Amino acid sequence: MRKTVFSSALAAVILFTSCGKFGNSNSADDVKNSKSIFAMDTYITVTSYGEDTDKALQAAEDKITSLEKLWSVTDETSEIYAINHSGGQSVKVSPETADLLYFALDMNKRTNGAFDISLYPVLTAWGFTTDEYRVPGDKEIADLLESAGVEKISLNNQTVQIPTDMQIDLGAIGKGYAGDLIAKELRSNGVKSALIDLGGNIQTVGTKPDKEKWKVGIRSPFGEGNFATLEIGECAIVTSGGYERYFVEDGVTYWHILDPKTGKPADSGIASVSVIGSEGRTCDALSTSLFVLGLDKATELWRESDDFEMIIVTSDGEIYITEGIEDDFELSNNFADPKVSVIYR
Ligand code: ADP
Ligand code: MG
């Protein structure tokens, strides 16, 4: 039995990397400052433009550190750890954690159950939480799914209670919400132009310092390199894909996004999905859920929503984009001509 293990790579890549000065002007806006920190299992880089952003960047870094402390599943002092090891008792959490939990429950409804934060024991059975990968048996999965289900989570303002045999994880939304809160921190510290890269998830503040849109590369799920670029204003762009964390056993690939209905890696015919919108947490929750739902149901959800656009790459290499980003999307010319279809309302 051969096992091959691959893990996390950057999904979206910023192409805008020039240093220091832009254009011909020498204004204060041209000053670039950045900070990188390893948190939430990835590298988070915050880049700000403009004078005197040191204090804002420090505030952003402090925010990241504090959110990681709240939401880590493994840190014994985190709020999520306290919930998961509460033995059925209620736990008082911070406003940030409570907000995110309310949001996670809403997203479960909105996605018809595709988004489910109560799958941690199932993810553990597959080894995705320990890197000791294995394929659990059907009976084992069925038993673990019995204990899952967000309807068993009780949430009352800042008080959370879950059953003893349930464990939750915010891995599918934590980075997205962190992006929102970091952007807010930067704005309240006077930053007008900034780019936050959370392991390939991108969140921006304002436009580039020269008032142009940011240009973001969308990574190919089939190998290195970007298959396209997207021009964006102030928004978030979050990608989920089977290529981000997976293992291969006996020729079958198993990845880290599970279908809550089966407890197995979601197999909906999608290789990667990028979601673009004004809220990082919405984009993050949706990127994970649309990957579970597949192209048709993702399209249905997009049609009944007005808070996101999407780019879907199917397992057979076709690309689907929604009409809201049609004019800002450009295929990279180093890739063979894939079929691109625009989804209209
Ligand atoms: P990444 O964190 O790799 O960028 P995602 O945002 O798609 O990618 O989150 C994947 C993580 O979400 C998994 O590692 C797991 O912790 C959790 N997860 C897996 N399946 C689901 C699901 N159906 N709903 C909610 N969370 C999930
Ligand atoms: Mg996600």
Coordinates of N, CA and C in Angstrom, one line a residue, residues 208-290:
K208 N -5.4 49.6 -5.3 CA -3.9 49.8 -5.3 C -3.7 51.3 -5.0
P209 N -2.5 51.6 -4.6 CA -2.2 53.0 -4.3 C -2.4 53.9 -5.5
D210 N -2.2 53.4 -6.7 CA -2.4 54.2 -7.9 C -3.9 54.3 -8.4
K211 N -4.8 53.8 -7.5 CA -6.2 53.8 -7.7 C -6.7 52.7 -8.7
E212 N -5.7 52.0 -9.3 CA -6.1 50.9 -10.2 C -6.6 49.7 -9.4
K213 N -7.2 48.7 -10.1 CA -7.6 47.5 -9.4 C -6.4 46.6 -9.1
W214 N -6.6 45.7 -8.1 CA -5.6 44.7 -7.8 C -5.7 43.6 -8.9
K215 N -4.6 43.0 -9.2 CA -4.6 41.9 -10.1 C -4.2 40.6 -9.4
V216 N -5.1 39.7 -9.4 CA -4.8 38.4 -8.6 C -4.7 37.2 -9.5
G217 N -3.7 36.4 -9.3 CA -3.6 35.2 -10.1 C -4.5 34.0 -9.5
I218 N -5.2 33.3 -10.3 CA -5.9 32.1 -9.8 C -5.2 30.9 -10.1
R219 N -4.8 30.2 -9.1 CA -4.0 29.0 -9.3 C -4.6 27.8 -10.0
S220 N -3.9 27.2 -10.8 CA -4.5 26.0 -11.5 C -4.5 24.8 -10.5
P221 N -5.7 24.1 -10.4 CA -5.8 23.0 -9.5 C -5.0 21.8 -10.0
F222 N -4.5 21.9 -11.2 CA -3.8 20.7 -11.8 C -2.3 20.8 -11.8
G223 N -1.8 21.8 -11.2 CA -0.3 21.9 -11.2 C 0.1 23.3 -10.8
E224 N 1.4 23.6 -11.0 CA 1.9 24.9 -10.6 C 1.4 25.9 -11.6
G225 N 1.4 27.1 -11.2 CA 1.1 28.2 -12.1 C -0.4 28.7 -12.0
N226 N -0.7 29.8 -12.6 CA -2.0 30.4 -12.6 C -2.7 30.2 -13.9
F227 N -3.9 29.8 -13.9 CA -4.6 29.6 -15.2 C -5.3 30.9 -15.6
A228 N -5.4 31.8 -14.7 CA -6.1 33.1 -15.0 C -5.8 34.2 -14.1
T229 N -6.1 35.4 -14.4 CA -6.0 36.5 -13.5 C -7.4 37.2 -13.3
L230 N -7.5 37.8 -12.2 CA -8.8 38.5 -12.0 C -8.5 39.9 -11.4
E231 N -9.1 40.9 -11.9 CA -8.9 42.2 -11.4 C -10.0 42.5 -10.4
I232 N -9.6 43.0 -9.2 CA -10.6 43.2 -8.2 C -10.4 44.5 -7.5
G233 N -11.5 45.0 -7.0 CA -11.5 46.2 -6.1 C -11.4 45.8 -4.7
E234 N -12.1 46.5 -3.8 CA -12.1 46.1 -2.4 C -13.0 44.9 -2.2
C235 N -12.4 43.7 -1.9 CA -13.2 42.5 -1.7 C -12.3 41.4 -1.2
A236 N -12.9 40.2 -1.1 CA -12.2 39.0 -0.7 C -12.3 38.0 -1.9
I237 N -11.2 37.2 -2.0 CA -11.3 36.1 -3.0 C -10.7 34.9 -2.3
V238 N -11.5 33.8 -2.2 CA -11.1 32.6 -1.5 C -11.3 31.4 -2.4
T239 N -10.3 30.5 -2.3 CA -10.3 29.3 -3.2 C -10.3 28.1 -2.3
S240 N -11.1 27.1 -2.7 CA -11.0 25.8 -2.1 C -10.7 24.7 -3.2
G241 N -9.9 23.8 -2.9 CA -9.7 22.8 -3.9 C -9.2 21.5 -3.3
G242 N -9.4 20.4 -4.0 CA -9.0 19.1 -3.5 C -7.5 19.0 -3.5
Y243 N -6.8 19.9 -4.2 CA -5.3 19.8 -4.3 C -4.6 20.4 -3.1
E244 N -5.4 21.0 -2.2 CA -4.8 21.8 -1.1 C -4.2 20.9 0.0
R245 N -5.0 19.8 0.3 CA -4.5 18.9 1.3 C -5.1 17.5 0.9
Y246 N -4.3 16.6 0.6 CA -4.8 15.3 0.2 C -3.8 14.2 0.3
F247 N -4.3 12.9 0.2 CA -3.4 11.8 0.2 C -3.9 10.8 -0.9
V248 N -3.0 10.0 -1.4 CA -3.4 9.0 -2.4 C -3.1 7.6 -1.8
E249 N -4.2 6.7 -1.8 CA -4.0 5.4 -1.4 C -4.6 4.4 -2.4
D250 N -3.8 3.4 -2.8 CA -4.2 2.5 -3.8 C -4.8 3.2 -5.0
G251 N -4.1 4.2 -5.4 CA -4.5 4.9 -6.7 C -5.7 5.8 -6.5
V252 N -6.3 5.9 -5.3 CA -7.4 6.8 -5.1 C -7.0 8.0 -4.3
T253 N -7.5 9.2 -4.8 CA -7.1 10.4 -4.1 C -8.2 10.8 -3.1
Y254 N -7.8 11.1 -1.9 CA -8.8 11.6 -0.8 C -8.4 12.9 -0.4
W255 N -9.3 13.9 -0.4 CA -9.0 15.2 0.1 C -9.8 15.7 1.3
H256 N -9.4 16.9 1.8 CA -9.8 17.3 3.1 C -11.2 18.0 3.2
I257 N -11.9 18.1 2.1 CA -13.2 18.7 2.2 C -14.2 17.5 2.1
L258 N -15.0 17.4 3.2 CA -15.9 16.2 3.3 C -17.3 16.6 2.9
D259 N -18.0 15.7 2.3 CA -19.5 15.8 2.1 C -20.1 15.3 3.4
P260 N -20.8 16.3 4.1 CA -21.4 15.9 5.4 C -22.4 14.8 5.3
K261 N -23.0 14.6 4.1 CA -24.0 13.5 3.9 C -23.3 12.1 4.0
T262 N -22.1 12.0 3.5 CA -21.4 10.7 3.4 C -20.3 10.5 4.3
G263 N -19.7 11.7 4.8 CA -18.5 11.6 5.7 C -17.3 11.3 4.9
K264 N -17.4 11.3 3.6 CA -16.3 11.0 2.7 C -15.9 12.3 1.9
P265 N -14.7 12.3 1.3 CA -14.3 13.5 0.5 C -15.3 13.8 -0.5
A266 N -15.7 15.1 -0.6 CA -16.8 15.5 -1.5 C -16.3 15.2 -2.9
D267 N -17.2 14.5 -3.7 CA -16.8 14.1 -5.0 C -17.8 14.6 -6.0
S268 N -17.8 16.0 -6.2 CA -18.9 16.6 -7.0 C -18.5 17.0 -8.4
G269 N -17.3 16.6 -8.8 CA -16.8 16.9 -10.1 C -16.1 18.3 -10.2
I270 N -15.9 18.9 -9.0 CA -15.2 20.2 -9.0 C -13.7 20.0 -8.6
A271 N -12.8 20.6 -9.3 CA -11.4 20.6 -8.9 C -11.0 21.7 -8.0
S272 N -11.5 22.9 -8.3 CA -11.4 24.0 -7.4 C -12.5 25.1 -7.7
V273 N -12.8 25.8 -6.6 CA -13.8 26.9 -6.7 C -13.2 28.1 -6.0
S274 N -13.3 29.2 -6.7 CA -12.9 30.5 -6.1 C -14.2 31.3 -5.9
V275 N -14.3 31.9 -4.7 CA -15.5 32.8 -4.5 C -15.0 34.2 -4.2
I276 N -15.7 35.1 -4.9 CA -15.3 36.5 -4.8 C -16.5 37.3 -4.2
G277 N -16.3 38.1 -3.2 CA -17.4 38.9 -2.6 C -16.8 39.9 -1.6
S278 N -17.7 40.6 -1.0 CA -17.2 41.7 -0.1 C -16.9 41.2 1.3
E279 N -17.4 40.0 1.7 CA -17.1 39.4 3.0 C -16.2 38.2 2.9
G280 N -15.1 38.2 3.6 CA -14.2 37.1 3.6 C -14.8 35.8 4.1
R281 N -15.6 36.0 5.2 CA -16.2 34.8 5.9 C -17.2 34.2 4.9
T282 N -18.0 35.0 4.2 CA -18.9 34.4 3.3 C -18.2 33.7 2.2
C283 N -17.2 34.3 1.6 CA -16.4 33.7 0.5 C -15.8 32.3 1.0
D284 N -15.3 32.3 2.2 CA -14.6 31.1 2.7 C -15.6 30.0 2.9
A285 N -16.7 30.3 3.6 CA -17.7 29.3 3.8 C -18.3 28.8 2.5
L286 N -18.5 29.7 1.6 CA -19.0 29.3 0.3 C -18.0 28.5 -0.5
S287 N -16.8 28.8 -0.5 CA -15.8 28.1 -1.3 C -15.8 26.6 -0.9
T288 N -15.8 26.4 0.4 CA -15.9 25.0 0.9 C -17.2 24.3 0.5
S289 N -18.3 25.1 0.7 CA -19.6 24.4 0.4 C -19.9 24.2 -1.1
L290 N -19.5 25.1 -1.9 CA -19.7 25.0 -3.4 C -18.9 23.8 -3.9

